[in-house]
Amino acid sequence: QVQLVESGGGVVQPGGSLRLSCAASGFTFSTYGMHWVRQAPGKGLQWVAFMQYDESYEDYADSVKGRFTISRDTSKNTLYLQMNSLRAEDTAVYYCVKEPRAGTTMGDVFDIWGQGTMVTVSS
Amino acid sequence: DIVMTQSPDSLAVSLGERATINCKSSQSVLYSSNNKNYLGWYQQKPGQPPKLLIYWASTRESGVPDRFSGSGSGTDFTLTISSLQAEDVAVYYCQQYYNHRRTFGQGTKVEIK
């Protein structure tokens, strides 16, 4: 079955770095657009980053642009989020999310979500 | 970025009664070339990731009960739960996918009265 499993969260000091991973299974990873979405404690959902299925396009929320980098390794069926210069306001559960249609360059919903990994930025 | 605004922030509905959630986008999410509204609805229960309910503003995801329906076009959308069940207690989010910079509404918490 289609599954996304995030890992790599933890507690980090302000200014520190962390790399999140998302292991994908049950589908042809290389043909789907993938995203990261976060949710601060008790708050709503915030889109963070996107990578198109063919890696030709990526985009970031203004709040993380220049600090976060999304990447994917199709040989390992894994999506990554490199997070640098972390701030207290980056504290959140980070979800790895998949689009439902293969090979599309158009916008799409999120049909599969991982369980999330918690990132806490605190001194 | 497209701003999504939901109303109300919370509502309490009796079991078996109708619940209605509104969502307004700061610009149209209707794509003229295919006449589709790039608008989705999600349900999130405590401690769980969100679950897709509705896409293209009115198409139910497979397995979603038919008491959930979506309507609207352009900038104004509605999610309706026709007969609220105990298991529908959750926070509901609308989301635009008109562009790659997805944005969500702030969420509407649905409770039992």
PDB file of C-alpha atoms in Angstrom:
ATOM      1  CA  GLN A   1       0.000   0.000   0.000  1.00  0.00           C
ATOM      2  CA  VAL A   2       1.043   3.587  -0.556  1.00  0.00           C
ATOM      3  CA  GLN A   3       3.002   4.853   2.426  1.00  0.00           C
ATOM      4  CA  LEU A   4       5.122   7.828   3.450  1.00  0.00           C
ATOM      5  CA  VAL A   5       7.291   7.616   6.569  1.00  0.00           C
ATOM      6  CA  GLU A   6       9.080  10.703   7.847  1.00  0.00           C
ATOM      7  CA  SER A   7      12.126  10.705  10.100  1.00  0.00           C
ATOM      8  CA  GLY A   8      14.870  13.033  11.267  1.00  0.00           C
ATOM      9  CA  GLY A   9      12.948  15.327  13.579  1.00  0.00           C
ATOM     10  CA  GLY A  10      14.215  16.320  16.976  1.00  0.00           C
ATOM     11  CA  VAL A  11      15.296  19.184  19.195  1.00  0.00           C
ATOM     12  CA  VAL A  12      17.769  21.681  17.767  1.00  0.00           C
ATOM     13  CA  GLN A  13      19.088  25.034  18.947  1.00  0.00           C
ATOM     14  CA  PRO A  14      18.256  28.261  17.115  1.00  0.00           C
ATOM     15  CA  GLY A  15      20.604  28.681  14.175  1.00  0.00           C
ATOM     16  CA  GLY A  16      21.121  24.944  13.890  1.00  0.00           C
ATOM     17  CA  SER A  17      20.405  22.517  11.066  1.00  0.00           C
ATOM     18  CA  LEU A  18      18.377  19.376  10.586  1.00  0.00           C
ATOM     19  CA  ARG A  19      17.637  17.088   7.645  1.00  0.00           C
ATOM     20  CA  LEU A  20      14.273  15.413   7.390  1.00  0.00           C
ATOM     21  CA  SER A  21      13.727  12.276   5.331  1.00  0.00           C
ATOM     22  CA  CYS A  22      10.569  10.760   3.879  1.00  0.00           C
ATOM     23  CA  ALA A  23      10.669   7.142   2.760  1.00  0.00           C
ATOM     24  CA  ALA A  24       8.086   6.425   0.079  1.00  0.00           C
ATOM     25  CA  SER A  25       6.699   3.010  -0.804  1.00  0.00           C
ATOM     26  CA  GLY A  26       3.847   1.448  -2.747  1.00  0.00           C
ATOM     27  CA  PHE A  27       4.043   3.756  -5.758  1.00  0.00           C
ATOM     28  CA  THR A  28       6.475   4.886  -8.480  1.00  0.00           C
ATOM     29  CA  PHE A  29       8.117   7.689  -6.512  1.00  0.00           C
ATOM     30  CA  SER A  30       9.854   9.277  -9.500  1.00  0.00           C
ATOM     31  CA  THR A  31       6.580  10.118 -11.256  1.00  0.00           C
ATOM     32  CA  TYR A  32       4.817  12.131  -8.519  1.00  0.00           C
ATOM     33  CA  GLY A  33       5.164  15.667  -7.253  1.00  0.00           C
ATOM     34  CA  MET A  34       6.020  15.816  -3.556  1.00  0.00           C
ATOM     35  CA  HIS A  35       5.662  18.454  -0.877  1.00  0.00           C
ATOM     36  CA  TRP A  36       6.478  19.269   2.728  1.00  0.00           C
ATOM     37  CA  VAL A  37       3.726  20.792   4.879  1.00  0.00           C
ATOM     38  CA  ARG A  38       4.116  21.819   8.514  1.00  0.00           C
ATOM     39  CA  GLN A  39       1.831  22.410  11.460  1.00  0.00           C
ATOM     40  CA  ALA A  40       2.943  24.362  14.515  1.00  0.00           C
ATOM     41  CA  PRO A  41       1.548  23.103  17.844  1.00  0.00           C
ATOM     42  CA  GLY A  42      -2.156  23.935  18.043  1.00  0.00           C
ATOM     43  CA  LYS A  43      -2.065  25.797  14.742  1.00  0.00           C
ATOM     44  CA  GLY A  44      -3.159  25.283  11.148  1.00  0.00           C
ATOM     45  CA  LEU A  45      -1.448  23.820   8.103  1.00  0.00           C
ATOM     46  CA  GLN A  46       1.321  25.665   6.272  1.00  0.00           C
ATOM     47  CA  TRP A  47       2.753  24.571   2.938  1.00  0.00           C
ATOM     48  CA  VAL A  48       6.578  24.617   3.055  1.00  0.00           C
ATOM     49  CA  ALA A  49       8.134  23.306  -0.151  1.00  0.00           C
ATOM     50  CA  PHE A  50       7.410  21.507  -3.433  1.00  0.00           C
ATOM     51  CA  MET A  51       9.431  19.490  -5.898  1.00  0.00           C
ATOM     52  CA  GLN A  52       7.965  18.577  -9.275  1.00  0.00           C
ATOM     53  CA  TYR A  53       8.056  14.900 -10.264  1.00  0.00           C
ATOM     54  CA  ASP A  54      10.921  15.372 -12.751  1.00  0.00           C
ATOM     55  CA  GLU A  55      12.898  17.672 -10.383  1.00  0.00           C
ATOM     56  CA  SER A  56      12.719  20.461 -12.964  1.00  0.00           C
ATOM     57  CA  TYR A  57      10.878  22.814 -10.637  1.00  0.00           C
ATOM     58  CA  GLU A  58      10.866  23.533  -6.935  1.00  0.00           C
ATOM     59  CA  ASP A  59       9.361  26.255  -4.818  1.00  0.00           C
ATOM     60  CA  TYR A  60       9.327  27.395  -1.199  1.00  0.00           C
ATOM     61  CA  ALA A  61       7.202  29.382   1.172  1.00  0.00           C
ATOM     62  CA  ASP A  62       8.647  32.876   1.672  1.00  0.00           C
ATOM     63  CA  SER A  63       9.202  32.103   5.354  1.00  0.00           C
ATOM     64  CA  VAL A  64      11.716  29.347   4.564  1.00  0.00           C
ATOM     65  CA  LYS A  65      13.178  30.420   1.206  1.00  0.00           C
ATOM     66  CA  GLY A  66      16.959  30.592   1.357  1.00  0.00           C
ATOM     67  CA  ARG A  67      17.078  28.457   4.508  1.00  0.00           C
ATOM     68  CA  PHE A  68      15.351  25.191   3.491  1.00  0.00           C
ATOM     69  CA  THR A  69      16.131  22.957   0.507  1.00  0.00           C
ATOM     70  CA  ILE A  70      13.937  20.174  -0.836  1.00  0.00           C
ATOM     71  CA  SER A  71      15.494  17.275  -2.726  1.00  0.00           C
ATOM     72  CA  ARG A  72      14.743  13.708  -3.726  1.00  0.00           C
ATOM     73  CA  ASP A  73      16.724  10.537  -4.353  1.00  0.00           C
ATOM     74  CA  THR A  74      14.723   8.344  -6.711  1.00  0.00           C
ATOM     75  CA  SER A  75      17.160   5.454  -6.273  1.00  0.00           C
ATOM     76  CA  LYS A  76      16.213   5.377  -2.589  1.00  0.00           C
ATOM     77  CA  ASN A  77      12.562   6.465  -3.016  1.00  0.00           C
ATOM     78  CA  THR A  78      13.240   9.199  -0.492  1.00  0.00           C
ATOM     79  CA  LEU A  79      12.324  12.872  -0.206  1.00  0.00           C
ATOM     80  CA  TYR A  80      14.431  15.217   1.900  1.00  0.00           C
ATOM     81  CA  LEU A  81      14.142  18.604   3.526  1.00  0.00           C
ATOM     82  CA  GLN A  82      17.409  20.236   4.546  1.00  0.00           C
ATOM     83  CA  MET A  83      16.656  22.906   7.137  1.00  0.00           C
ATOM     84  CA  ASN A  84      19.354  25.455   8.015  1.00  0.00           C
ATOM     85  CA  SER A  85      19.394  28.586  10.207  1.00  0.00           C
ATOM     86  CA  LEU A  86      16.460  27.228  12.179  1.00  0.00           C
ATOM     87  CA  ARG A  87      14.296  29.594  14.179  1.00  0.00           C
ATOM     88  CA  ALA A  88      11.844  29.102  17.043  1.00  0.00           C
ATOM     89  CA  GLU A  89       8.983  29.727  14.606  1.00  0.00           C
ATOM     90  CA  ASP A  90      10.042  26.658  12.603  1.00  0.00           C
ATOM     91  CA  THR A  91       8.879  24.462  15.495  1.00  0.00           C
ATOM     92  CA  ALA A  92       6.213  22.191  14.036  1.00  0.00           C
ATOM     93  CA  VAL A  93       5.208  18.746  12.898  1.00  0.00           C
ATOM     94  CA  TYR A  94       6.523  18.322   9.361  1.00  0.00           C
ATOM     95  CA  TYR A  95       4.472  16.204   6.971  1.00  0.00           C
ATOM     96  CA  CYS A  96       5.646  14.655   3.731  1.00  0.00           C
ATOM     97  CA  VAL A  97       2.828  14.759   1.185  1.00  0.00           C
ATOM     98  CA  LYS A  98       2.192  13.217  -2.223  1.00  0.00           C
ATOM     99  CA  GLU A  99       0.147  14.444  -5.181  1.00  0.00           C
ATOM    100  CA  PRO A 100      -2.350  11.975  -6.701  1.00  0.00           C
ATOM    101  CA  ARG A 101      -1.616  12.314 -10.418  1.00  0.00           C
ATOM    102  CA  ALA A 102       1.565  11.065 -12.000  1.00  0.00           C
ATOM    103  CA  GLY A 103       3.581  13.220 -14.344  1.00  0.00           C
ATOM    104  CA  THR A 104       1.585  16.394 -13.938  1.00  0.00           C
ATOM    105  CA  THR A 105       2.951  19.920 -13.996  1.00  0.00           C
ATOM    106  CA  MET A 106      -0.389  21.404 -12.960  1.00  0.00           C
ATOM    107  CA  GLY A 107      -1.493  22.039  -9.415  1.00  0.00           C
ATOM    108  CA  ASP A 108      -2.915  19.084  -7.518  1.00  0.00           C
ATOM    109  CA  VAL A 109      -4.297  18.158  -4.120  1.00  0.00           C
ATOM    110  CA  PHE A 110      -2.523  16.014  -1.525  1.00  0.00           C
ATOM    111  CA  ASP A 111      -3.865  12.476  -1.453  1.00  0.00           C
ATOM    112  CA  ILE A 112      -1.374  10.751   0.861  1.00  0.00           C
ATOM    113  CA  TRP A 113       0.178  12.211   4.021  1.00  0.00           C
ATOM    114  CA  GLY A 114       2.839  10.757   6.251  1.00  0.00           C
ATOM    115  CA  GLN A 115       2.368  10.639  10.033  1.00  0.00           C
ATOM    116  CA  GLY A 116       4.747  13.555  10.459  1.00  0.00           C
ATOM    117  CA  THR A 117       7.963  14.201  12.362  1.00  0.00           C
ATOM    118  CA  MET A 118       8.275  16.800  15.118  1.00  0.00           C
ATOM    119  CA  VAL A 119      10.916  19.525  14.929  1.00  0.00           C
ATOM    120  CA  THR A 120      11.513  21.635  18.021  1.00  0.00           C
ATOM    121  CA  VAL A 121      13.796  24.665  17.840  1.00  0.00           C
ATOM    122  CA  SER A 122      14.709  25.745  21.347  1.00  0.00           C
ATOM    123  CA  SER A 123      17.721  26.699  23.407  1.00  0.00           C
TER     124      SER A 123
ATOM    125  CA  ASP B   1       0.081  34.155  -2.593  1.00  0.00           C
ATOM    126  CA  ILE B   2      -3.610  33.282  -2.663  1.00  0.00           C
ATOM    127  CA  VAL B   3      -5.168  33.868   0.768  1.00  0.00           C
ATOM    128  CA  MET B   4      -7.836  31.410   1.889  1.00  0.00           C
ATOM    129  CA  THR B   5     -10.312  32.535   4.550  1.00  0.00           C
ATOM    130  CA  GLN B   6     -12.705  30.131   6.245  1.00  0.00           C
ATOM    131  CA  SER B   7     -15.811  30.872   8.263  1.00  0.00           C
ATOM    132  CA  PRO B   8     -16.715  30.239  10.945  1.00  0.00           C
ATOM    133  CA  ASP B   9     -13.614  29.395  12.991  1.00  0.00           C
ATOM    134  CA  SER B  10     -15.684  26.888  14.937  1.00  0.00           C
ATOM    135  CA  LEU B  11     -19.209  25.543  15.055  1.00  0.00           C
ATOM    136  CA  ALA B  12     -21.214  23.208  17.239  1.00  0.00           C
ATOM    137  CA  VAL B  13     -23.906  21.128  15.583  1.00  0.00           C
ATOM    138  CA  SER B  14     -26.317  18.560  16.992  1.00  0.00           C
ATOM    139  CA  LEU B  15     -25.947  14.968  15.880  1.00  0.00           C
ATOM    140  CA  GLY B  16     -27.882  14.410  12.659  1.00  0.00           C
ATOM    141  CA  GLU B  17     -27.994  18.107  11.814  1.00  0.00           C
ATOM    142  CA  ARG B  18     -26.300  19.924   8.938  1.00  0.00           C
ATOM    143  CA  ALA B  19     -22.894  21.568   9.257  1.00  0.00           C
ATOM    144  CA  THR B  20     -21.776  24.182   6.726  1.00  0.00           C
ATOM    145  CA  ILE B  21     -18.278  25.584   6.358  1.00  0.00           C
ATOM    146  CA  ASN B  22     -17.410  28.424   4.005  1.00  0.00           C
ATOM    147  CA  CYS B  23     -14.129  29.153   2.273  1.00  0.00           C
ATOM    148  CA  LYS B  24     -13.235  32.261   0.296  1.00  0.00           C
ATOM    149  CA  SER B  25     -10.129  32.747  -1.845  1.00  0.00           C
ATOM    150  CA  SER B  26      -8.472  36.113  -2.475  1.00  0.00           C
ATOM    151  CA  GLN B  27      -8.491  35.395  -6.218  1.00  0.00           C
ATOM    152  CA  SER B  28     -10.339  32.989  -8.458  1.00  0.00           C
ATOM    153  CA  VAL B  29      -9.106  29.392  -8.414  1.00  0.00           C
ATOM    154  CA  LEU B  30     -11.158  28.494 -11.489  1.00  0.00           C
ATOM    155  CA  TYR B  31      -8.853  27.523 -14.334  1.00  0.00           C
ATOM    156  CA  SER B  32     -10.544  28.679 -17.525  1.00  0.00           C
ATOM    157  CA  SER B  33      -8.891  26.194 -19.888  1.00  0.00           C
ATOM    158  CA  ASN B  34     -10.467  23.166 -18.200  1.00  0.00           C
ATOM    159  CA  ASN B  35     -13.261  24.843 -16.181  1.00  0.00           C
ATOM    160  CA  LYS B  36     -12.048  23.216 -12.967  1.00  0.00           C
ATOM    161  CA  ASN B  37     -11.877  24.815  -9.543  1.00  0.00           C
ATOM    162  CA  TYR B  38      -8.532  24.034  -7.925  1.00  0.00           C
ATOM    163  CA  LEU B  39      -9.983  23.718  -4.444  1.00  0.00           C
ATOM    164  CA  GLY B  40      -9.778  20.853  -1.968  1.00  0.00           C
ATOM    165  CA  TRP B  41     -11.113  20.064   1.490  1.00  0.00           C
ATOM    166  CA  TYR B  42      -9.366  18.095   4.232  1.00  0.00           C
ATOM    167  CA  GLN B  43     -10.423  16.653   7.572  1.00  0.00           C
ATOM    168  CA  GLN B  44      -7.993  16.432  10.475  1.00  0.00           C
ATOM    169  CA  LYS B  45      -8.744  14.546  13.658  1.00  0.00           C
ATOM    170  CA  PRO B  46      -6.627  15.009  16.803  1.00  0.00           C
ATOM    171  CA  GLY B  47      -3.233  13.365  16.586  1.00  0.00           C
ATOM    172  CA  GLN B  48      -3.679  12.397  12.938  1.00  0.00           C
ATOM    173  CA  PRO B  49      -2.490  13.844   9.638  1.00  0.00           C
ATOM    174  CA  PRO B  50      -5.106  15.507   7.435  1.00  0.00           C
ATOM    175  CA  LYS B  51      -7.242  13.345   5.173  1.00  0.00           C
ATOM    176  CA  LEU B  52      -8.421  14.413   1.715  1.00  0.00           C
ATOM    177  CA  LEU B  53     -12.218  14.645   1.470  1.00  0.00           C
ATOM    178  CA  ILE B  54     -13.014  16.674  -1.654  1.00  0.00           C
ATOM    179  CA  TYR B  55     -11.090  17.823  -4.742  1.00  0.00           C
ATOM    180  CA  TRP B  56     -12.034  19.927  -7.781  1.00  0.00           C
ATOM    181  CA  ALA B  57     -14.311  21.682  -5.261  1.00  0.00           C
ATOM    182  CA  SER B  58     -17.013  19.024  -5.451  1.00  0.00           C
ATOM    183  CA  THR B  59     -15.552  15.576  -6.201  1.00  0.00           C
ATOM    184  CA  ARG B  60     -15.513  13.219  -3.229  1.00  0.00           C
ATOM    185  CA  GLU B  61     -12.371  11.206  -2.668  1.00  0.00           C
ATOM    186  CA  SER B  62     -12.858   7.441  -2.819  1.00  0.00           C
ATOM    187  CA  GLY B  63     -14.248   6.080   0.444  1.00  0.00           C
ATOM    188  CA  VAL B  64     -15.539   9.405   1.749  1.00  0.00           C
ATOM    189  CA  PRO B  65     -19.153   9.136   2.973  1.00  0.00           C
ATOM    190  CA  ASP B  66     -21.726  10.846   0.776  1.00  0.00           C
ATOM    191  CA  ARG B  67     -22.882  13.041   3.674  1.00  0.00           C
ATOM    192  CA  PHE B  68     -19.849  15.170   2.774  1.00  0.00           C
ATOM    193  CA  SER B  69     -20.342  17.445  -0.225  1.00  0.00           C
ATOM    194  CA  GLY B  70     -18.541  20.407  -1.720  1.00  0.00           C
ATOM    195  CA  SER B  71     -19.876  23.241  -3.824  1.00  0.00           C
ATOM    196  CA  GLY B  72     -18.958  26.651  -5.176  1.00  0.00           C
ATOM    197  CA  SER B  73     -16.891  28.190  -7.933  1.00  0.00           C
ATOM    198  CA  GLY B  74     -14.416  30.980  -8.524  1.00  0.00           C
ATOM    199  CA  THR B  75     -13.731  32.442  -5.097  1.00  0.00           C
ATOM    200  CA  ASP B  76     -16.522  31.119  -2.866  1.00  0.00           C
ATOM    201  CA  PHE B  77     -16.826  27.542  -1.716  1.00  0.00           C
ATOM    202  CA  THR B  78     -18.763  25.478   0.814  1.00  0.00           C
ATOM    203  CA  LEU B  79     -18.264  22.140   2.548  1.00  0.00           C
ATOM    204  CA  THR B  80     -21.482  20.618   3.831  1.00  0.00           C
ATOM    205  CA  ILE B  81     -21.897  17.693   6.192  1.00  0.00           C
ATOM    206  CA  SER B  82     -25.537  16.803   5.653  1.00  0.00           C
ATOM    207  CA  SER B  83     -26.085  14.803   8.838  1.00  0.00           C
ATOM    208  CA  LEU B  84     -23.345  15.187  11.428  1.00  0.00           C
ATOM    209  CA  GLN B  85     -22.031  11.981  12.983  1.00  0.00           C
ATOM    210  CA  ALA B  86     -19.896  11.667  16.111  1.00  0.00           C
ATOM    211  CA  GLU B  87     -16.909  10.591  14.021  1.00  0.00           C
ATOM    212  CA  ASP B  88     -17.046  13.861  12.056  1.00  0.00           C
ATOM    213  CA  VAL B  89     -15.699  15.861  15.008  1.00  0.00           C
ATOM    214  CA  ALA B  90     -12.530  17.333  13.537  1.00  0.00           C
ATOM    215  CA  VAL B  91     -10.911  20.422  12.086  1.00  0.00           C
ATOM    216  CA  TYR B  92     -11.655  21.028   8.413  1.00  0.00           C
ATOM    217  CA  TYR B  93      -9.353  22.907   6.040  1.00  0.00           C
ATOM    218  CA  CYS B  94      -9.853  24.222   2.537  1.00  0.00           C
ATOM    219  CA  GLN B  95      -6.833  24.453   0.237  1.00  0.00           C
ATOM    220  CA  GLN B  96      -6.191  26.002  -3.149  1.00  0.00           C
ATOM    221  CA  TYR B  97      -3.941  24.217  -5.622  1.00  0.00           C
ATOM    222  CA  TYR B  98      -4.325  26.739  -8.429  1.00  0.00           C
ATOM    223  CA  ASN B  99      -0.609  27.347  -8.189  1.00  0.00           C
ATOM    224  CA  HIS B 100       2.252  25.369  -6.738  1.00  0.00           C
ATOM    225  CA  ARG B 101       2.327  27.620  -3.660  1.00  0.00           C
ATOM    226  CA  ARG B 102      -0.485  25.802  -1.951  1.00  0.00           C
ATOM    227  CA  THR B 103      -2.319  27.753   0.720  1.00  0.00           C
ATOM    228  CA  PHE B 104      -4.787  26.566   3.332  1.00  0.00           C
ATOM    229  CA  GLY B 105      -7.599  28.223   5.179  1.00  0.00           C
ATOM    230  CA  GLN B 106      -7.088  28.699   8.904  1.00  0.00           C
ATOM    231  CA  GLY B 107      -9.334  25.735   9.734  1.00  0.00           C
ATOM    232  CA  THR B 108     -12.838  25.271  11.128  1.00  0.00           C
ATOM    233  CA  LYS B 109     -13.340  23.180  14.245  1.00  0.00           C
ATOM    234  CA  VAL B 110     -16.547  21.145  14.212  1.00  0.00           C
ATOM    235  CA  GLU B 111     -17.941  19.911  17.521  1.00  0.00           C
ATOM    236  CA  ILE B 112     -21.097  18.248  18.772  1.00  0.00           C
ATOM    237  CA  LYS B 113     -23.663  20.507  20.421  1.00  0.00           C
TER     238      LYS B 113
END
